[in-house]
Amino acid sequence: MEFISKNILPENWNSWFSVNGARTFDYLHAQNNRANLEEVRNYLLNEQNYLCAYCQKKITTSDSSIEHVIAKSLNIALSTDYYNLVAVCKSQKNDPITNRLHCDKEKENKEITPFVFFNKSKVEINKNNSYFDVESNGLIKPKDNLTTELYNQVKSFIEILNLNHSALVENRKNKLFALIKSLKSNSEVVKWENIFNYIYHNHSLEYKQFLLIYFAKRKGLN
Ligand SMILES: [Zn+2]
């Protein structure tokens, strides 16, 4: 759910998606060259600081996969496009309550609004995330000041990716309380701004965006 900044096309991107010297635009063709796809995945992992594009769980080279934000079946031309590919988490457990998975395993070929590519999906020092809101119990929800259309898009993004999978909610809540506790042990007064700055500069912190949205509110940003 965090904005993923895609800048210039990586130098080797076209060669990673070439088959017999010619650029393929069909991911299924590229799939025959696993070594090249490893390079693609490693590039994306680095770009995302080893956090899942959707849930921000920590991911590794052996526990991640390449995800097409706009599904292959919806637009084959985008199936090898740098600006449509992200790295996501791979191993998951079914939610004991709903029996559902999360992220791409839950999304499959469904359509989502690509909030991960909208730069307002980012908390800045002076500005909170424009679309998502969070609660101290670990839940993610749409901001309530959105237009109806946008509200429904954010709601559907959260639902299709199942970002409120019980394991994710629990992990986010635990991470949040651990952070507050660690700061309280240093001084009696919690300085929200200090926690915010710590998270803001810690690029590979798990559930970073959730935490930033929470602490941005505590430090007075909406
Ligand atoms: Zn994920």
mmCIF file of C-alpha atoms and ligand atoms in Angstrom:
data_model
loop_
_atom_site.group_PDB
_atom_site.id
_atom_site.type_symbol
_atom_site.label_atom_id
_atom_site.label_comp_id
_atom_site.label_asym_id
_atom_site.label_seq_id
_atom_site.Cartn_x
_atom_site.Cartn_y
_atom_site.Cartn_z
ATOM 1 C CA MET A 1 0.000 0.000 0.000
ATOM 2 C CA GLU A 2 2.997 2.306 -0.094
ATOM 3 C CA PHE A 3 3.826 4.364 -3.146
ATOM 4 C CA ILE A 4 6.509 2.629 -5.208
ATOM 5 C CA SER A 5 8.570 5.136 -7.057
ATOM 6 C CA LYS A 6 9.299 3.999 -10.614
ATOM 7 C CA ASN A 7 11.812 6.249 -12.237
ATOM 8 C CA ILE A 8 13.788 5.533 -15.359
ATOM 9 C CA LEU A 9 13.661 2.115 -16.977
ATOM 10 C CA PRO A 10 16.416 -0.106 -15.502
ATOM 11 C CA GLU A 11 19.346 -0.466 -17.863
ATOM 12 C CA ASN A 12 18.978 -4.218 -18.327
ATOM 13 C CA TRP A 13 15.200 -4.409 -18.326
ATOM 14 C CA ASN A 14 14.757 -4.997 -22.060
ATOM 15 C CA SER A 15 17.498 -7.617 -22.170
ATOM 16 C CA TRP A 16 15.947 -9.450 -19.194
ATOM 17 C CA PHE A 17 12.789 -9.734 -21.278
ATOM 18 C CA SER A 18 14.490 -10.774 -24.500
ATOM 19 C CA VAL A 19 14.156 -14.232 -25.959
ATOM 20 C CA ASN A 20 16.667 -15.250 -28.635
ATOM 21 C CA GLY A 21 17.808 -11.645 -28.917
ATOM 22 C CA ALA A 22 14.339 -10.150 -29.433
ATOM 23 C CA ARG A 23 12.337 -8.296 -26.790
ATOM 24 C CA THR A 24 9.254 -10.277 -25.845
ATOM 25 C CA PHE A 25 6.170 -8.557 -24.476
ATOM 26 C CA ASP A 26 4.622 -11.789 -23.284
ATOM 27 C CA TYR A 27 5.568 -12.735 -19.734
ATOM 28 C CA LEU A 28 4.887 -16.411 -20.482
ATOM 29 C CA HIS A 29 7.712 -16.403 -23.060
ATOM 30 C CA ALA A 30 10.055 -14.668 -20.639
ATOM 31 C CA GLN A 31 9.233 -17.283 -18.028
ATOM 32 C CA ASN A 32 11.405 -19.795 -19.857
ATOM 33 C CA ASN A 33 14.460 -17.870 -18.756
ATOM 34 C CA ARG A 34 14.389 -18.226 -15.005
ATOM 35 C CA ALA A 35 17.805 -16.625 -14.464
ATOM 36 C CA ASN A 36 16.598 -13.406 -16.102
ATOM 37 C CA LEU A 37 13.450 -13.376 -14.028
ATOM 38 C CA GLU A 38 15.591 -13.745 -10.909
ATOM 39 C CA GLU A 39 17.353 -10.546 -11.972
ATOM 40 C CA VAL A 40 14.006 -8.810 -12.431
ATOM 41 C CA ARG A 41 12.816 -9.944 -9.018
ATOM 42 C CA ASN A 42 16.032 -8.876 -7.319
ATOM 43 C CA TYR A 43 15.784 -5.473 -8.949
ATOM 44 C CA LEU A 44 12.205 -5.048 -7.719
ATOM 45 C CA LEU A 45 13.091 -6.287 -4.228
ATOM 46 C CA ASN A 46 15.830 -3.694 -3.981
ATOM 47 C CA GLU A 47 13.585 -0.955 -5.291
ATOM 48 C CA GLN A 48 11.018 -1.806 -2.591
ATOM 49 C CA ASN A 49 13.518 -2.201 0.266
ATOM 50 C CA TYR A 50 12.522 -5.871 0.566
ATOM 51 C CA LEU A 51 8.928 -5.114 1.565
ATOM 52 C CA CYS A 52 5.843 -6.610 -0.117
ATOM 53 C CA ALA A 53 4.250 -4.006 -2.422
ATOM 54 C CA TYR A 54 0.815 -4.662 -0.965
ATOM 55 C CA CYS A 55 1.093 -5.672 2.719
ATOM 56 C CA GLN A 56 4.665 -4.520 3.474
ATOM 57 C CA LYS A 57 5.642 -7.789 5.065
ATOM 58 C CA LYS A 58 9.413 -8.330 4.904
ATOM 59 C CA ILE A 59 10.253 -10.432 1.868
ATOM 60 C CA THR A 60 13.421 -12.169 0.678
ATOM 61 C CA THR A 61 14.764 -13.502 -2.609
ATOM 62 C CA SER A 62 13.591 -16.995 -1.689
ATOM 63 C CA ASP A 63 10.236 -15.880 -0.332
ATOM 64 C CA SER A 64 8.777 -13.444 -2.852
ATOM 65 C CA SER A 65 7.283 -13.428 -6.312
ATOM 66 C CA ILE A 66 6.802 -11.061 -9.224
ATOM 67 C CA GLU A 67 3.323 -9.588 -9.364
ATOM 68 C CA HIS A 68 1.518 -7.886 -12.242
ATOM 69 C CA VAL A 69 -0.515 -5.075 -10.693
ATOM 70 C CA ILE A 70 -2.702 -5.078 -13.799
ATOM 71 C CA ALA A 71 -3.105 -8.797 -14.354
ATOM 72 C CA LYS A 72 -1.646 -10.574 -17.391
ATOM 73 C CA SER A 73 -5.094 -11.706 -18.413
ATOM 74 C CA LEU A 74 -6.378 -8.125 -18.368
ATOM 75 C CA ASN A 75 -3.549 -6.615 -20.391
ATOM 76 C CA ILE A 76 -0.877 -8.836 -21.899
ATOM 77 C CA ALA A 77 0.999 -5.799 -23.269
ATOM 78 C CA LEU A 78 1.717 -4.719 -19.692
ATOM 79 C CA SER A 79 2.885 -8.168 -18.599
ATOM 80 C CA THR A 80 6.570 -7.308 -19.027
ATOM 81 C CA ASP A 81 6.250 -3.579 -18.368
ATOM 82 C CA TYR A 82 8.542 -2.247 -15.631
ATOM 83 C CA TYR A 83 5.838 0.196 -14.550
ATOM 84 C CA ASN A 84 3.395 -2.641 -13.880
ATOM 85 C CA LEU A 85 5.620 -5.117 -12.040
ATOM 86 C CA VAL A 86 6.242 -5.301 -8.290
ATOM 87 C CA ALA A 87 7.598 -7.831 -5.793
ATOM 88 C CA VAL A 88 5.174 -9.367 -3.309
ATOM 89 C CA CYS A 89 5.101 -11.844 -0.423
ATOM 90 C CA LYS A 90 4.866 -15.527 -1.271
ATOM 91 C CA SER A 91 4.262 -17.899 1.661
ATOM 92 C CA GLN A 92 1.111 -17.271 3.549
ATOM 93 C CA LYS A 93 -1.236 -19.049 5.883
ATOM 94 C CA ASN A 94 -4.988 -19.075 5.407
ATOM 95 C CA ASP A 95 -6.816 -16.735 7.724
ATOM 96 C CA PRO A 96 -8.270 -19.059 10.407
ATOM 97 C CA ILE A 97 -11.444 -16.965 10.507
ATOM 98 C CA THR A 98 -12.185 -16.369 6.814
ATOM 99 C CA ASN A 99 -9.959 -19.049 5.243
ATOM 100 C CA ARG A 100 -8.652 -16.399 2.836
ATOM 101 C CA LEU A 101 -5.076 -15.542 1.809
ATOM 102 C CA HIS A 102 -3.787 -12.025 1.061
ATOM 103 C CA CYS A 103 -1.958 -9.948 -1.545
ATOM 104 C CA ASP A 104 -1.607 -11.473 -5.031
ATOM 105 C CA LYS A 105 -2.668 -14.944 -3.837
ATOM 106 C CA GLU A 106 -6.026 -13.487 -2.889
ATOM 107 C CA LYS A 107 -6.245 -10.966 -5.713
ATOM 108 C CA GLU A 108 -5.537 -13.386 -8.580
ATOM 109 C CA ASN A 109 -6.702 -11.688 -11.796
ATOM 110 C CA LYS A 110 -9.018 -9.163 -10.234
ATOM 111 C CA GLU A 111 -8.738 -5.503 -11.060
ATOM 112 C CA ILE A 112 -7.569 -3.004 -8.448
ATOM 113 C CA THR A 113 -6.946 0.723 -8.557
ATOM 114 C CA PRO A 114 -3.113 0.817 -8.563
ATOM 115 C CA PHE A 115 -2.675 2.913 -5.407
ATOM 116 C CA VAL A 116 0.899 1.620 -5.081
ATOM 117 C CA PHE A 117 1.737 3.803 -8.098
ATOM 118 C CA PHE A 118 -0.077 6.945 -6.882
ATOM 119 C CA ASN A 119 2.362 9.278 -5.205
ATOM 120 C CA LYS A 120 -0.278 10.516 -2.785
ATOM 121 C CA SER A 121 -0.100 6.983 -1.299
ATOM 122 C CA LYS A 122 2.879 8.164 0.639
ATOM 123 C CA VAL A 123 3.358 9.788 3.990
ATOM 124 C CA GLU A 124 5.610 12.826 3.830
ATOM 125 C CA ILE A 125 7.100 14.802 6.711
ATOM 126 C CA ASN A 126 4.305 17.362 6.321
ATOM 127 C CA LYS A 127 1.548 15.321 4.724
ATOM 128 C CA ASN A 128 -0.231 12.101 5.565
ATOM 129 C CA ASN A 129 -1.303 9.364 3.132
ATOM 130 C CA SER A 130 -4.229 10.665 1.060
ATOM 131 C CA TYR A 131 -6.176 7.414 0.758
ATOM 132 C CA PHE A 132 -5.587 5.095 3.698
ATOM 133 C CA ASP A 133 -6.288 5.366 7.385
ATOM 134 C CA VAL A 134 -5.304 2.968 10.176
ATOM 135 C CA GLU A 135 -6.402 2.035 13.690
ATOM 136 C CA SER A 136 -4.354 1.094 16.735
ATOM 137 C CA ASN A 137 -5.892 -2.411 16.621
ATOM 138 C CA GLY A 138 -3.997 -3.074 13.360
ATOM 139 C CA LEU A 139 -6.825 -2.463 10.892
ATOM 140 C CA ILE A 140 -6.441 -0.559 7.608
ATOM 141 C CA LYS A 141 -9.422 1.347 6.211
ATOM 142 C CA PRO A 142 -10.180 4.047 3.617
ATOM 143 C CA LYS A 143 -9.912 7.646 4.814
ATOM 144 C CA ASP A 144 -13.372 8.917 5.621
ATOM 145 C CA ASN A 145 -13.017 12.291 3.879
ATOM 146 C CA LEU A 146 -12.739 10.778 0.380
ATOM 147 C CA THR A 147 -15.286 11.180 -2.390
ATOM 148 C CA THR A 148 -17.639 8.220 -2.614
ATOM 149 C CA GLU A 149 -15.950 6.967 -5.765
ATOM 150 C CA LEU A 150 -12.455 7.088 -4.281
ATOM 151 C CA TYR A 151 -13.657 5.676 -0.968
ATOM 152 C CA ASN A 152 -15.054 2.655 -2.799
ATOM 153 C CA GLN A 153 -11.839 2.182 -4.770
ATOM 154 C CA VAL A 154 -9.732 2.166 -1.603
ATOM 155 C CA LYS A 155 -12.214 -0.136 0.125
ATOM 156 C CA SER A 156 -12.118 -2.537 -2.779
ATOM 157 C CA PHE A 157 -8.273 -2.400 -2.864
ATOM 158 C CA ILE A 158 -8.188 -3.434 0.811
ATOM 159 C CA GLU A 159 -10.816 -6.139 0.308
ATOM 160 C CA ILE A 160 -9.461 -7.671 -2.897
ATOM 161 C CA LEU A 161 -5.942 -7.901 -1.411
ATOM 162 C CA ASN A 162 -7.389 -8.892 1.978
ATOM 163 C CA LEU A 163 -5.078 -6.479 3.783
ATOM 164 C CA ASN A 164 -7.039 -7.068 6.973
ATOM 165 C CA HIS A 165 -6.093 -10.770 7.046
ATOM 166 C CA SER A 166 -6.011 -11.630 10.778
ATOM 167 C CA ALA A 167 -2.261 -12.435 10.747
ATOM 168 C CA LEU A 168 -1.437 -9.065 9.175
ATOM 169 C CA VAL A 169 -3.685 -7.196 11.606
ATOM 170 C CA GLU A 170 -2.085 -8.970 14.564
ATOM 171 C CA ASN A 171 1.473 -8.360 13.317
ATOM 172 C CA ARG A 172 0.824 -4.671 12.653
ATOM 173 C CA LYS A 173 -0.728 -4.191 16.079
ATOM 174 C CA ASN A 174 2.217 -5.923 17.774
ATOM 175 C CA LYS A 175 4.716 -3.861 15.831
ATOM 176 C CA LEU A 176 2.905 -0.676 16.790
ATOM 177 C CA PHE A 177 2.832 -1.492 20.514
ATOM 178 C CA ALA A 178 6.459 -2.635 20.514
ATOM 179 C CA LEU A 179 7.485 0.720 19.062
ATOM 180 C CA ILE A 180 5.478 2.704 21.595
ATOM 181 C CA LYS A 181 6.833 0.551 24.426
ATOM 182 C CA SER A 182 10.442 0.975 23.335
ATOM 183 C CA LEU A 183 10.038 4.720 23.356
ATOM 184 C CA LYS A 184 8.254 4.783 26.709
ATOM 185 C CA SER A 185 11.134 2.890 28.294
ATOM 186 C CA ASN A 186 13.448 5.759 27.354
ATOM 187 C CA SER A 187 11.378 8.580 28.726
ATOM 188 C CA GLU A 188 8.059 9.062 30.479
ATOM 189 C CA VAL A 189 6.658 11.302 27.761
ATOM 190 C CA VAL A 190 6.103 9.703 24.361
ATOM 191 C CA LYS A 191 7.277 12.010 21.618
ATOM 192 C CA TRP A 192 5.228 10.986 18.594
ATOM 193 C CA GLU A 193 7.419 13.040 16.348
ATOM 194 C CA ASN A 194 10.478 11.026 17.383
ATOM 195 C CA ILE A 195 8.841 7.702 16.542
ATOM 196 C CA PHE A 196 7.577 9.151 13.268
ATOM 197 C CA ASN A 197 11.066 10.301 12.279
ATOM 198 C CA TYR A 198 12.602 6.974 13.245
ATOM 199 C CA ILE A 199 10.134 5.094 11.021
ATOM 200 C CA TYR A 200 10.333 7.632 8.215
ATOM 201 C CA HIS A 201 14.082 7.144 7.853
ATOM 202 C CA ASN A 202 14.011 3.388 8.307
ATOM 203 C CA HIS A 203 13.230 2.391 4.721
ATOM 204 C CA SER A 204 13.080 -1.353 5.212
ATOM 205 C CA LEU A 205 10.906 -1.334 8.343
ATOM 206 C CA GLU A 206 8.135 -3.912 8.124
ATOM 207 C CA TYR A 207 4.586 -2.425 7.881
ATOM 208 C CA LYS A 208 6.215 0.959 7.491
ATOM 209 C CA GLN A 209 3.299 2.668 5.786
ATOM 210 C CA PHE A 210 0.793 1.489 8.394
ATOM 211 C CA LEU A 211 3.037 2.789 11.171
ATOM 212 C CA LEU A 212 3.700 6.087 9.421
ATOM 213 C CA ILE A 213 0.002 6.765 8.901
ATOM 214 C CA TYR A 214 -0.633 6.046 12.574
ATOM 215 C CA PHE A 215 2.184 8.232 13.898
ATOM 216 C CA ALA A 216 1.532 11.011 11.373
ATOM 217 C CA LYS A 217 -1.905 11.338 12.983
ATOM 218 C CA ARG A 218 -0.408 11.307 16.478
ATOM 219 C CA LYS A 219 1.988 14.057 15.553
ATOM 220 C CA GLY A 220 -0.856 16.121 14.154
ATOM 221 C CA LEU A 221 -1.022 15.390 10.420
ATOM 222 C CA ASN A 222 -4.269 14.309 8.824
HETATM 223 ZN ZN ZN B 1 2.044 -9.123 0.911
#
